[in-house]
Coordinates of C-alpha atoms in Angstrom, one line a residue:
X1 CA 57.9 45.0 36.2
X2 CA 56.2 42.6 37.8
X3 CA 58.0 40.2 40.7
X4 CA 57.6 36.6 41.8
X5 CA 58.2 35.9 44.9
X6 CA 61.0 33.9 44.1
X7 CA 62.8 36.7 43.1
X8 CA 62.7 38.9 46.5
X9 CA 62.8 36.2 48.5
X10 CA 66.4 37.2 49.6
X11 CA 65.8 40.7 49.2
X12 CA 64.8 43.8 50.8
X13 CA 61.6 45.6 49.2
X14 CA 64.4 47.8 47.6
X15 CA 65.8 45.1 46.1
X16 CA 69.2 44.6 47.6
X17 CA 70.5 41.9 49.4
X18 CA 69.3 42.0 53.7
X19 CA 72.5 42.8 55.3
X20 CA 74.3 40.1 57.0
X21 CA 77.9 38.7 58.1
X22 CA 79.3 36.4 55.3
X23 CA 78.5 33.0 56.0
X24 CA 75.8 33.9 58.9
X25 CA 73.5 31.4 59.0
X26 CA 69.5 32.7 59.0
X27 CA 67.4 31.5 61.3
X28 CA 64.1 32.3 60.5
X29 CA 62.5 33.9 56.9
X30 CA 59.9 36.7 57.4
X31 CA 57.6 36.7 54.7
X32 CA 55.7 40.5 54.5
X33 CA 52.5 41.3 52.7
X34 CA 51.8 44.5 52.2
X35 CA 49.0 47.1 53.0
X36 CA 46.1 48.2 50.7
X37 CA 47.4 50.3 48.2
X38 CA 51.4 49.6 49.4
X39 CA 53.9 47.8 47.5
X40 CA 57.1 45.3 48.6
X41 CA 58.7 48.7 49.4
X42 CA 56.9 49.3 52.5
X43 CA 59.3 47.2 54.0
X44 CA 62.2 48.5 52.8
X45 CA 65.4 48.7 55.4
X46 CA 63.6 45.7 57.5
X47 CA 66.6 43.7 57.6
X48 CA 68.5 45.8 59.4
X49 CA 66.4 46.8 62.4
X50 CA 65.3 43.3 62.9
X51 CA 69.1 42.2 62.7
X52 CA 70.9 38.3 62.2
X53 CA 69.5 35.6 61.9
X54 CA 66.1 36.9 60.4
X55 CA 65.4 36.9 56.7
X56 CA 63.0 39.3 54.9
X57 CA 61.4 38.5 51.9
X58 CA 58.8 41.2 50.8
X59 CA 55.7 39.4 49.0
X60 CA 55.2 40.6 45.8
X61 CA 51.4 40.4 45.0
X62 CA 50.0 40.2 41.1
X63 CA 48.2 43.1 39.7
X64 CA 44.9 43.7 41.5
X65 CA 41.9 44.8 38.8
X66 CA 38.5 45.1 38.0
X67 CA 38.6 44.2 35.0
X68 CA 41.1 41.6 35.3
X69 CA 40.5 40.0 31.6
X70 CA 43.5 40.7 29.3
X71 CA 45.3 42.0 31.9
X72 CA 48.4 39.2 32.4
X73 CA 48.5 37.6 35.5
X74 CA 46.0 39.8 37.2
X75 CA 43.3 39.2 40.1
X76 CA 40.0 40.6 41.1
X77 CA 38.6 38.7 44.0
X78 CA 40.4 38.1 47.4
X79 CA 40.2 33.9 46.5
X80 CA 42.3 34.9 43.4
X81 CA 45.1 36.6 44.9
X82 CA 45.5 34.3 47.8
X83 CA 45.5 31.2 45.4
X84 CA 48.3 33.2 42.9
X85 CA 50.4 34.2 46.1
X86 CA 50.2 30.8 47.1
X87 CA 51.2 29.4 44.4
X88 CA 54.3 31.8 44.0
X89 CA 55.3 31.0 47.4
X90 CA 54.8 27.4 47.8
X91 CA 58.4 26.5 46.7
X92 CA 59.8 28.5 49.5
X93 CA 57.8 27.4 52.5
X94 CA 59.3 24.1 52.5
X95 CA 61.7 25.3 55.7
X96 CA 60.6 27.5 58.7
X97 CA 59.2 30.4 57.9
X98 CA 57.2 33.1 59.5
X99 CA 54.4 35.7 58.3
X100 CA 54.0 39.5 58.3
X101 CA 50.9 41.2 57.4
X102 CA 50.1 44.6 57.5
X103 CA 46.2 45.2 57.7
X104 CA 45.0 44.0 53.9
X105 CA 48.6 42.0 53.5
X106 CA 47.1 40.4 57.0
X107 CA 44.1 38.6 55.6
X108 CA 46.6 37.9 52.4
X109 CA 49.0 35.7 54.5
X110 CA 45.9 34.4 56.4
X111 CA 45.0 33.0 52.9
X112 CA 48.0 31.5 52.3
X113 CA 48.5 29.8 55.7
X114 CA 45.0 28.3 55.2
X115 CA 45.9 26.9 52.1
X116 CA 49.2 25.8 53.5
X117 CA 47.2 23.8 56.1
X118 CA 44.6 22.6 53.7
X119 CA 47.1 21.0 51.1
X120 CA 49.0 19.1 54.2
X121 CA 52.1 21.5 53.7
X122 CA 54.3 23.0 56.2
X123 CA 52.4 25.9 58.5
X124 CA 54.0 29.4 59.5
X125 CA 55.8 28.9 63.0
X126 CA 54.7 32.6 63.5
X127 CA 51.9 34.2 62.2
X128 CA 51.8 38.2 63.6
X129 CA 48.9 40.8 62.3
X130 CA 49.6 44.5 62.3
X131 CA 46.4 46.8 62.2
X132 CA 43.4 44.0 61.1
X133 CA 40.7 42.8 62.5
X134 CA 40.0 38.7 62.6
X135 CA 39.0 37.4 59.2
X136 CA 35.6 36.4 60.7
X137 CA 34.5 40.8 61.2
X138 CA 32.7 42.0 58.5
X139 CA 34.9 44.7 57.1
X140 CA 33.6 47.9 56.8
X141 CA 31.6 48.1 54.0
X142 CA 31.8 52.3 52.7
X143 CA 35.8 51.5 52.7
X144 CA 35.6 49.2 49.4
X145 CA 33.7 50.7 47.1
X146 CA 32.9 54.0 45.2
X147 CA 35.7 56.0 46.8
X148 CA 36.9 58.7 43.8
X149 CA 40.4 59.1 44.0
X150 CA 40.0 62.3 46.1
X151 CA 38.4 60.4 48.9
X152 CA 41.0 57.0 48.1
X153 CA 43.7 59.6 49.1
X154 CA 42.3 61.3 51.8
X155 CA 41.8 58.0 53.2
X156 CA 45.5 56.9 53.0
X157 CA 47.0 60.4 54.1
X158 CA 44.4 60.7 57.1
X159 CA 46.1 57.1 58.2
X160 CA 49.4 58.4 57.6
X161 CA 50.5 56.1 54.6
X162 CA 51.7 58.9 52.4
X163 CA 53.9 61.8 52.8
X164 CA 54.9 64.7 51.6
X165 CA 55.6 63.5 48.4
X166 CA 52.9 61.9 47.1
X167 CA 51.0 65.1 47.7
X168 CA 53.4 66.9 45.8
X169 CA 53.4 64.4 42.8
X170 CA 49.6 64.5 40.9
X171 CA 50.4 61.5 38.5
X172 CA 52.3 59.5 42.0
X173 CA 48.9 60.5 43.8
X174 CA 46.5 58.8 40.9
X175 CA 48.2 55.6 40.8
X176 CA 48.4 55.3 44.7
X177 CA 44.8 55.9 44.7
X178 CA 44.0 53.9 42.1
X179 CA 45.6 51.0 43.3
X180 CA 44.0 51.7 47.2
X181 CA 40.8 51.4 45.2
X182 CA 41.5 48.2 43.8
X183 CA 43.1 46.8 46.9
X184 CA 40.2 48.1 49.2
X185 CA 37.3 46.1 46.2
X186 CA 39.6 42.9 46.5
X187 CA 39.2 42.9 50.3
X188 CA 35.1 43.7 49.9
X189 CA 35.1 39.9 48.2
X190 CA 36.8 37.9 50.8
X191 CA 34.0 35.9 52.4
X192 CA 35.0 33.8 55.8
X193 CA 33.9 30.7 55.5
X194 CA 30.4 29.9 57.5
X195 CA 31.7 26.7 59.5
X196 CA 35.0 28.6 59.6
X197 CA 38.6 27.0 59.0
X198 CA 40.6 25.2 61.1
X199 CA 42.6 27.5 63.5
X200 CA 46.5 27.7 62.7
X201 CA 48.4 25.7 64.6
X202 CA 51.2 28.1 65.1
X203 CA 51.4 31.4 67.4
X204 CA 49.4 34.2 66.2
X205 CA 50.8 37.9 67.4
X206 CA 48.3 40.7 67.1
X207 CA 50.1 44.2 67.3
X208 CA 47.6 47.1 66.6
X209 CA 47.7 50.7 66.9
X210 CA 46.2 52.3 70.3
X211 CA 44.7 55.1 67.9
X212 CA 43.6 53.3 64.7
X213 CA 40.7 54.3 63.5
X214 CA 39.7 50.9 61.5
X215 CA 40.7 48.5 64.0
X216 CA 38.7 48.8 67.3
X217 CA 41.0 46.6 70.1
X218 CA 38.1 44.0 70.6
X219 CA 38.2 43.0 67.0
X220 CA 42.0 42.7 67.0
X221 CA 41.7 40.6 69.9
X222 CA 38.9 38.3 68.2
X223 CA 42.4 37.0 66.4
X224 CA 42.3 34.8 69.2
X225 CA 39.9 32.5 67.6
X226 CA 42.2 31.6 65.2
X227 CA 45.1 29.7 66.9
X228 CA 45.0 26.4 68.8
X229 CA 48.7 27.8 70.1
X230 CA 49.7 30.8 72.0
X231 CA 48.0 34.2 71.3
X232 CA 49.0 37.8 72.0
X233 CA 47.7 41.0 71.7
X234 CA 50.2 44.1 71.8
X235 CA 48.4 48.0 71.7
X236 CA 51.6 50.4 70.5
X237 CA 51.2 53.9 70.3
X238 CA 49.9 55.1 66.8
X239 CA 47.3 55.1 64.0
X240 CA 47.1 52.3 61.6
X241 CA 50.6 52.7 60.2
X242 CA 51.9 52.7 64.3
X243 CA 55.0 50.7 62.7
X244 CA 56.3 53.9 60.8
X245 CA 55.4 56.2 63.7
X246 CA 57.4 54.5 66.0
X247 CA 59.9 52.2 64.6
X248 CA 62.2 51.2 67.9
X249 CA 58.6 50.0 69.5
X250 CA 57.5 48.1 66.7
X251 CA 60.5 45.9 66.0
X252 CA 61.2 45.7 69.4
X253 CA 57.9 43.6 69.6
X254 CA 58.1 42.0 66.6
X255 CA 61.8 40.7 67.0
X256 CA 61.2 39.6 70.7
X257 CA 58.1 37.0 69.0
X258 CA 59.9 36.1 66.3
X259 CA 63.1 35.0 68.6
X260 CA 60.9 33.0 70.8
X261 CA 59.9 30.9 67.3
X262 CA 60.8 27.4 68.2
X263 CA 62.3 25.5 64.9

């Protein structure tokens, strides 16, 4: 079943309710996007280790395809799923907010915070990357296309994004990779604009991991480029999913940015 974003905005990606104290007021709403090939679960159990006062809401993005014709409410170019995620979300960015994006869910809420800017709407007051480079690096270009679903998956274990379980699970396996593939073709379309977009005018937060293979420190520091505010670059021990390997690090870093967001 397919989710708007209207309907997790409250949630965890498990769909229950982000534990709070009755009548505790949230401060700020953390809007995640999630990795190639991930779903709204990634960030399942968020609420808790990032505490009060902070409000996940795991984006749920519209079915990514190649053949998007006859396929309802599907995408196929990065252009596509920003505009469809945008237009899902619009309605709830009308008090602060903040985004979340892990690698491809990183050039997602990028989209989204241009277009935010664009149509004279209210910015993110925090905008923090995990494991992508700036929108303006050419991505990698034998990552998007003709992987089979052997190489798709070898691809997502060697980056630690699957366990035990998804080895174990053939048909699990299939879907994850065909949806990887997908994921990594949308990202092979996204084309920066040559005179480049303005630069957000909020804080941008770059965490990456200090043994990622795909994201090479210089070009997680070229985020830089992309704020007229404050800018900060954080290295934490780990591959490109650092933020499973070591949880207290990770949102330790990420709470202490999103507690300095000024309303």
């Amino acid at each position: 079943m397919f989710h708007t974003a209207a309907d997790i905005s409250a949630r965890t990606a498990a769909g229950m309710p982000t534990k709070r104290m009755k009548n505790e007021p949230t401060r700020l709403r953390l809007f995640c996007f999630h990795h190639a090939g991930g779903s709204p679960w990634s960030f399942s159990g968020w609420g808790q280790w990032l505490g009060r006062g902070v409000e996940v809401a795991p984006v749920s993005m519209p079915p990514r395809s190649a053949s998007a014709i006859g396929v309802p409410g599907a995408v196929s170019t990065m252009d596509a799923l920003v505009d469809e995620v945008t237009r899902q979300l619009t309605p709830l960015l009308e008090e602060p907010y903040a985004f979340y994006g892990h690698s491809m869910g990183s050039l997602v809420a990028y989209g989204v915070a241009q277009r935010q800017i664009a149509e004279g709407r209210r910015p993110p007051a925090c905008f923090v990357v995990g494991a992508h480079r700036a929108p303006h690096l050419q991505i990698t270009p034998d990552l998007t296309t003709g992987l089979s679903d052997s190489a798709s998956l070898e691809l997502l274990l060697g980056l630690g994004g699957a366990g035990r379980l998804l080895r174990e699970n053939p048909r699990r396996m299939k879907a994850v990779a065909d949806r990887l593939r997908e994921d990594l073709r949308v990202c092979g379309t996204y084309r920066h604009p040559a005179a480049g977009p303005r630069p957000l005018p909020c804080p941008v937060h770059v965490l990456v991991g200090s043994g990622d293979p795909l994201v090479p420190a210089a070009d997680a520091a070229a985020w830089r480029l992309h704020t007229s505010a404050r800018f900060s670059l954080r290295s934490l021990p780990g591959g490109h999913f650092f933020n499973r390997e070591h949880k207290d690090l990770f949102f330790g870093e990420l709470g202490r940015v999103l507690g300095a967001v000024e309303r």
